[in-house]
mmCIF file with all atom_site columns, C-alpha atoms in Angstrom:
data_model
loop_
_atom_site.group_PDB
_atom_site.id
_atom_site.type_symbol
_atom_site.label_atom_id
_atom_site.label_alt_id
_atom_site.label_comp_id
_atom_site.label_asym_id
_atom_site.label_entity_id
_atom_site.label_seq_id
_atom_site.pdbx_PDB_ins_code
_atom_site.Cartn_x
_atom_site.Cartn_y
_atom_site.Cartn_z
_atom_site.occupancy
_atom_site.B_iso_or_equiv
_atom_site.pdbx_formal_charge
_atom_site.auth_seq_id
_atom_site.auth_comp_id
_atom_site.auth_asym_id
_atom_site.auth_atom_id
_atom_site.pdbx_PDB_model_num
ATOM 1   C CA . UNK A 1 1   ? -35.006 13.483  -49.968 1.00 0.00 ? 1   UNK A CA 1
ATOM 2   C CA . UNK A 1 2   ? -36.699 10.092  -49.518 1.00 0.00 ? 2   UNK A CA 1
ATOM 3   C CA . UNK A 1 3   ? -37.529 6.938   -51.223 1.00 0.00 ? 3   UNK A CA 1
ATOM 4   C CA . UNK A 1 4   ? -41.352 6.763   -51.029 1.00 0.00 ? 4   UNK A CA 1
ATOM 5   C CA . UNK A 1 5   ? -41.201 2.810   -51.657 1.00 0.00 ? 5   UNK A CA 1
ATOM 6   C CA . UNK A 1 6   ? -39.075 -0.632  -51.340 1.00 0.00 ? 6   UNK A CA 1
ATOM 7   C CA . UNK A 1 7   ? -37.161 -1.693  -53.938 1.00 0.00 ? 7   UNK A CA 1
ATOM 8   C CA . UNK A 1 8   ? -39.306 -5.391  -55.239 1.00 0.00 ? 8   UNK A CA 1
ATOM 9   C CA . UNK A 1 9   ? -37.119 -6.732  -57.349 1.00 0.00 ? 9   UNK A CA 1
ATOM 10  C CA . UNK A 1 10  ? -37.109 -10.354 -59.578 1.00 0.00 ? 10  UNK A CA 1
ATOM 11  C CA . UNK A 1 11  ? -33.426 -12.075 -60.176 1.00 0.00 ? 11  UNK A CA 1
ATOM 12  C CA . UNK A 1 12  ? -33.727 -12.678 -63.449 1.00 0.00 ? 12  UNK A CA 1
ATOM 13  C CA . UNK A 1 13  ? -31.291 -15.848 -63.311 1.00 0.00 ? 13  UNK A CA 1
ATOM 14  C CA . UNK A 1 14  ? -29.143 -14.204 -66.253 1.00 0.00 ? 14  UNK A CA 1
ATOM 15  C CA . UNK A 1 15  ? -26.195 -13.443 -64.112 1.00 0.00 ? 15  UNK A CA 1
ATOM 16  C CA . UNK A 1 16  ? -26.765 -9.577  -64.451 1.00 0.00 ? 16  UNK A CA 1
ATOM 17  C CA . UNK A 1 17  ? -30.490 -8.403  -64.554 1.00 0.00 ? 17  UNK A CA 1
ATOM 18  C CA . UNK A 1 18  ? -33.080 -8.036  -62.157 1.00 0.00 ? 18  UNK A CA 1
ATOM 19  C CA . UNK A 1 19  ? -36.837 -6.729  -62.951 1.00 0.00 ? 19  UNK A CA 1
ATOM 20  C CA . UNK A 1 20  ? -38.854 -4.208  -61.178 1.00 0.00 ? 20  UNK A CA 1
ATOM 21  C CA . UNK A 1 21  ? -42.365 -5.911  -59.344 1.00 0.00 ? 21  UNK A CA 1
ATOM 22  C CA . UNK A 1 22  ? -43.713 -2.555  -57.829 1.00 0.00 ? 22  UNK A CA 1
ATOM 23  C CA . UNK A 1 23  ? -42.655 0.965   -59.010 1.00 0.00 ? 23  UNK A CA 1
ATOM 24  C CA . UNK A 1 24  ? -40.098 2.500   -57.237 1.00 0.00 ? 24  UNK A CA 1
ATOM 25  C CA . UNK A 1 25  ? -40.520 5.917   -55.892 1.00 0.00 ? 25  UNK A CA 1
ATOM 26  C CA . UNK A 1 26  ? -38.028 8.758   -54.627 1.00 0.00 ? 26  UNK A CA 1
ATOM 27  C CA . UNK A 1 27  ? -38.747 12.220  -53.641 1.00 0.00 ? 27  UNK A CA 1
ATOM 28  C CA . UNK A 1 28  ? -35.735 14.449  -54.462 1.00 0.00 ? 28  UNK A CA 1
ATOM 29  C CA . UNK A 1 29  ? -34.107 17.453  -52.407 1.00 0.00 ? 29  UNK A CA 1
ATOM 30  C CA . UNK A 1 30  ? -35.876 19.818  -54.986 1.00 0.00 ? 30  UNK A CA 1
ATOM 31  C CA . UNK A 1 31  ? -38.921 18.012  -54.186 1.00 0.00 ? 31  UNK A CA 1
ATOM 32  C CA . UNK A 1 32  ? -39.565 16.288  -57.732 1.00 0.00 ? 32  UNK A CA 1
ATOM 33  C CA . UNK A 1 33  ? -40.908 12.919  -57.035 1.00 0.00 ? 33  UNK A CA 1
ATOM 34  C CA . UNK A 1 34  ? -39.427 10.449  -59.577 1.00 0.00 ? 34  UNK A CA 1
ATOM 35  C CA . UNK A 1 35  ? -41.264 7.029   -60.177 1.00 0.00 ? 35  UNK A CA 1
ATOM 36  C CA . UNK A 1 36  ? -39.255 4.011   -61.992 1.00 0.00 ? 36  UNK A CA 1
ATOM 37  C CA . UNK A 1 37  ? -42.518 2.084   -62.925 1.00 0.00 ? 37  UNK A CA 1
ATOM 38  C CA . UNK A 1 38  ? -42.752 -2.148  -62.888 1.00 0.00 ? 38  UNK A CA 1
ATOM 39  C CA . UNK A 1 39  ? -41.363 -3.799  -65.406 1.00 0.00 ? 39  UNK A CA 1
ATOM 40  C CA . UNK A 1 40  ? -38.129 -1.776  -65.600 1.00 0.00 ? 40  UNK A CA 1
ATOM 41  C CA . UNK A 1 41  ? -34.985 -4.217  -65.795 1.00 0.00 ? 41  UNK A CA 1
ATOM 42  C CA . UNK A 1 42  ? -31.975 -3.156  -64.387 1.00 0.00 ? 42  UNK A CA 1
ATOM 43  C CA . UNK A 1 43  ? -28.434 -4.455  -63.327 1.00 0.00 ? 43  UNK A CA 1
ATOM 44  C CA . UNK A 1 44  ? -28.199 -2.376  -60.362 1.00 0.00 ? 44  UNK A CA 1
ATOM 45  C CA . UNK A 1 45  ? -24.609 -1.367  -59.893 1.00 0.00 ? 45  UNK A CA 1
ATOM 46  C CA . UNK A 1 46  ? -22.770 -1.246  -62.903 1.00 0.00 ? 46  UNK A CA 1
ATOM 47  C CA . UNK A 1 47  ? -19.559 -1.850  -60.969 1.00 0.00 ? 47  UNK A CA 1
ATOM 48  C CA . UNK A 1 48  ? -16.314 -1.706  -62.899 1.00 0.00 ? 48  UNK A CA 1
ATOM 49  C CA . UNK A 1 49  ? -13.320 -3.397  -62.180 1.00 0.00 ? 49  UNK A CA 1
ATOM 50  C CA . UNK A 1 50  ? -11.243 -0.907  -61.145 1.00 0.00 ? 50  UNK A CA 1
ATOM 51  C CA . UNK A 1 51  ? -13.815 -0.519  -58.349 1.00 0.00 ? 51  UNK A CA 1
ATOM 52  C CA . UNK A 1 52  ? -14.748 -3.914  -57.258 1.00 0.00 ? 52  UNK A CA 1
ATOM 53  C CA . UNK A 1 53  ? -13.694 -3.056  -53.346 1.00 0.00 ? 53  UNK A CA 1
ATOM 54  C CA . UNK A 1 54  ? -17.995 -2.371  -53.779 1.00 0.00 ? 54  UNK A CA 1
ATOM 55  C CA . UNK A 1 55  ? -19.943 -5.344  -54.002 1.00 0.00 ? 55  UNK A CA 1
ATOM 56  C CA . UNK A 1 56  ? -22.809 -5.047  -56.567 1.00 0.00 ? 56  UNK A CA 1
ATOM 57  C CA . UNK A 1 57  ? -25.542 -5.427  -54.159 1.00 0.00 ? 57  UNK A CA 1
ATOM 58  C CA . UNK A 1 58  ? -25.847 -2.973  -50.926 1.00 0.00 ? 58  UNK A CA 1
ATOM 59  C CA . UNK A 1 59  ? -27.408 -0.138  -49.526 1.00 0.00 ? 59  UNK A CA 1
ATOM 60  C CA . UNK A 1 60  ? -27.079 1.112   -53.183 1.00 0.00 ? 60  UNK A CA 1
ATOM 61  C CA . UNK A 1 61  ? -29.463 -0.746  -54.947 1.00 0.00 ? 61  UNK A CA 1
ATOM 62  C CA . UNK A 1 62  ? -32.144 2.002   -54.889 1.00 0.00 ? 62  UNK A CA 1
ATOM 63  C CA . UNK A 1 63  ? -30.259 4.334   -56.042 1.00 0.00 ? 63  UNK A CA 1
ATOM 64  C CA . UNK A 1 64  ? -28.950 2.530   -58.648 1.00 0.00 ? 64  UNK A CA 1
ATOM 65  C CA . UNK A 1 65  ? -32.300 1.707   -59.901 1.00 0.00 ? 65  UNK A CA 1
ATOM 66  C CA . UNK A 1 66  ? -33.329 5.007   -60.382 1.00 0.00 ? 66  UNK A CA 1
ATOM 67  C CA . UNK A 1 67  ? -29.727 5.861   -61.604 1.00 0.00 ? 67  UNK A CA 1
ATOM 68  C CA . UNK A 1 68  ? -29.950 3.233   -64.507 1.00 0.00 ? 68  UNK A CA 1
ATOM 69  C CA . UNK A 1 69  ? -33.661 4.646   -65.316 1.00 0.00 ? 69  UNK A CA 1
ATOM 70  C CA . UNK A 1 70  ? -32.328 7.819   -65.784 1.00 0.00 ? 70  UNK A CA 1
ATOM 71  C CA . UNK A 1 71  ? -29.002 6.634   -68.427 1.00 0.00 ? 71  UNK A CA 1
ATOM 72  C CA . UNK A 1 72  ? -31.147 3.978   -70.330 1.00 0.00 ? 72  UNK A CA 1
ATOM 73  C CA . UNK A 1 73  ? -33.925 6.010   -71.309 1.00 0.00 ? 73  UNK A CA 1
ATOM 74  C CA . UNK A 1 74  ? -34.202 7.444   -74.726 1.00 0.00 ? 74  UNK A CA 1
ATOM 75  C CA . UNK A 1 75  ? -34.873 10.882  -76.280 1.00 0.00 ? 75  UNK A CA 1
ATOM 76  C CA . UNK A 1 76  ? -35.980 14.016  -73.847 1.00 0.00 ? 76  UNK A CA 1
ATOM 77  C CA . UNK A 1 77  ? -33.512 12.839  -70.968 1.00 0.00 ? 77  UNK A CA 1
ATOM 78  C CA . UNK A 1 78  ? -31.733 15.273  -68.115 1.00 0.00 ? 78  UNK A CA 1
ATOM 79  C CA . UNK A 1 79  ? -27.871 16.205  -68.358 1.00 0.00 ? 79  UNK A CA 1
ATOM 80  C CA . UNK A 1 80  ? -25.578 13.342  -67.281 1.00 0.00 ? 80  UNK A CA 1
ATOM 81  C CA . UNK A 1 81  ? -24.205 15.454  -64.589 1.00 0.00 ? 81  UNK A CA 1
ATOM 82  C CA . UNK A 1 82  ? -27.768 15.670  -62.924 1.00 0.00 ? 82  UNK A CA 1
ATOM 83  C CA . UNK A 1 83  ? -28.411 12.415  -62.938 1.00 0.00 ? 83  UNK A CA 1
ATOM 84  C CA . UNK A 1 84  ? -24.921 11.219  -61.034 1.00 0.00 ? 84  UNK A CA 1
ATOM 85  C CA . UNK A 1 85  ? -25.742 14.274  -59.001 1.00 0.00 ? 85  UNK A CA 1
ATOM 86  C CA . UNK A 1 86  ? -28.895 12.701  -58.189 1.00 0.00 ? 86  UNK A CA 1
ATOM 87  C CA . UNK A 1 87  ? -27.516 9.625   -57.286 1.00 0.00 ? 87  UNK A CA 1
ATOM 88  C CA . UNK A 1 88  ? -24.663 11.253  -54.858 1.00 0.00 ? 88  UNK A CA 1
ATOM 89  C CA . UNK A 1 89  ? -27.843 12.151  -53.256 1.00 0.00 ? 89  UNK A CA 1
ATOM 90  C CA . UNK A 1 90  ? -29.923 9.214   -53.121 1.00 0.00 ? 90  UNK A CA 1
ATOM 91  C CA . UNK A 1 91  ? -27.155 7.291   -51.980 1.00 0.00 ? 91  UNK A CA 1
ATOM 92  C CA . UNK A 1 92  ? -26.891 9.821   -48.915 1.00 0.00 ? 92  UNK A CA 1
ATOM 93  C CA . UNK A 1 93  ? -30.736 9.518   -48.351 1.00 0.00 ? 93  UNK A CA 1
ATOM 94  C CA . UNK A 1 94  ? -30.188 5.532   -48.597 1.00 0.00 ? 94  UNK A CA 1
ATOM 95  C CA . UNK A 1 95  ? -27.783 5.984   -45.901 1.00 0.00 ? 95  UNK A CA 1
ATOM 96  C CA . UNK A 1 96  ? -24.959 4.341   -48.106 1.00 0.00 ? 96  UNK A CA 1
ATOM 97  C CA . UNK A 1 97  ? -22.008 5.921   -45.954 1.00 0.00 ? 97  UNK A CA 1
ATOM 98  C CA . UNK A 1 98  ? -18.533 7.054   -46.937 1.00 0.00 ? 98  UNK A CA 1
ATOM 99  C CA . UNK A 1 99  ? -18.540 4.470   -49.999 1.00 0.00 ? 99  UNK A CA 1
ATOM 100 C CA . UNK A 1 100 ? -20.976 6.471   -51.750 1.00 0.00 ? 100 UNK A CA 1
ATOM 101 C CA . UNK A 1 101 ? -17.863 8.767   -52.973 1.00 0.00 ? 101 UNK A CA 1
ATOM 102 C CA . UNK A 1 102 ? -16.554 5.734   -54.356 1.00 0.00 ? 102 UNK A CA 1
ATOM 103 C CA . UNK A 1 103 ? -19.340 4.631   -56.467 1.00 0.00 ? 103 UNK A CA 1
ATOM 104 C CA . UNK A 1 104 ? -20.023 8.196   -57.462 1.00 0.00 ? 104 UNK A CA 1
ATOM 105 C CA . UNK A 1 105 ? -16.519 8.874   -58.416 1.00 0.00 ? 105 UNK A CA 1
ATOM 106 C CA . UNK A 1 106 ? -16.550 5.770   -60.345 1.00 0.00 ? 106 UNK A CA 1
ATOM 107 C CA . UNK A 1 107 ? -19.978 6.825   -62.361 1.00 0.00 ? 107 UNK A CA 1
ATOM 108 C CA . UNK A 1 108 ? -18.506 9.856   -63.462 1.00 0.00 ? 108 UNK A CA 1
ATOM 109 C CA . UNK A 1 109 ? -14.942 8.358   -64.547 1.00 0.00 ? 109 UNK A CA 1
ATOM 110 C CA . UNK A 1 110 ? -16.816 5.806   -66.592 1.00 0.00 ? 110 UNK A CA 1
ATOM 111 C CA . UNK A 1 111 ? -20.135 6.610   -66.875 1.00 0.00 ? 111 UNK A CA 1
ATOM 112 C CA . UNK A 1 112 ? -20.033 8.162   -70.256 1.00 0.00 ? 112 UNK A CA 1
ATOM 113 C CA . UNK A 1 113 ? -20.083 4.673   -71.220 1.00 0.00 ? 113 UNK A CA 1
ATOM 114 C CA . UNK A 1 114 ? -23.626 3.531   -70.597 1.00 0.00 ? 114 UNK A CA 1
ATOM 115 C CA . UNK A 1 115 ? -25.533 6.625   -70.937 1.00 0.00 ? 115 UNK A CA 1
ATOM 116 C CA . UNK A 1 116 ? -27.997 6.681   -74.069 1.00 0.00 ? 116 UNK A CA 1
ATOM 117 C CA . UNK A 1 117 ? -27.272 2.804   -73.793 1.00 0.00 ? 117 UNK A CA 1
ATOM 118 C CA . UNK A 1 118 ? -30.532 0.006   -72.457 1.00 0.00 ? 118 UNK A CA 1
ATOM 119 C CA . UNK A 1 119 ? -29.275 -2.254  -70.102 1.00 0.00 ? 119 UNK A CA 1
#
C-alpha cells in the first residue's frame, strides 16, 4: 500500500479547488493500482465544521484526492463503505498518524452527503 506518485496540484484561486497537473497513482493493500488522471479538480479535504481541529491541507491531501475521485464519479462506482475504507488506508500509508480516525470518522458521519455529487 503505496502512492506510486506526488500529488502536483494547481490552486485554483477559487477559495476551494485545486486541479490535478500529473496523475496521481496509489497501489492498494489488495494490490489494485488506482490512477486519478490530470485534470481532475478536487477540494481535498472536505472538512466539516464539527471537525475543524483538522486543517484542510496535511499529510491527507493524497488521500483525499483519490477519496474525492472515488465519490464524484458517476455511474459504475464501488460501495461507499470501500471507498472510506480505502481512505482509512491511504491515510495510514501517507503516514497521517492518530488524526486519520478523525477524518475517517468524520467521512462516514457525513459523507453520505457528497457521494454521487462533482465537486
Amino acid at each position: 500500500m503505496t502512492f506510486q506518485t506526488p500529488l502536483v496540484i494547481e490552486d485554483l484561486n477559487d477559495g476551494k479547488t485545486f486541479k490535478l497537473h500529473a496523475p496521481l497513482v496509489y497501489k492498494s493493500l489488495d494490490g489494485k493500482v488506482i490512477t486519478v488522471p490530470s485534470g481532475f479538480v478536487t477540494d481535498l479535504a472536505s472538512i466539516p465544521g464539527w471537525v475543524r481541529s483538522v486543517s484542510k491541507l496535511g499529510r491527507w491531501n493524497r488521500p483525499a484526492v483519490i477519496h474525492d475521485y472515488y465519490y464524484s464519479m458517476l455511474g459504475n462506482k464501488p460501495a461507499r463503505e470501500w471507498v472510506d475504507k480505502l481512505f482509512l488506508e491511504m491515510m495510514e500509508s501517507a503516514d497521517v498518524g492518530w488524526r486519520r480516525h478523525i477524518i475517517y470518522r468524520a467521512v462516514r458521519a457525513a459523507g453520505w452527503r457528497y457521494y454521487d455529487k462533482p465537486i
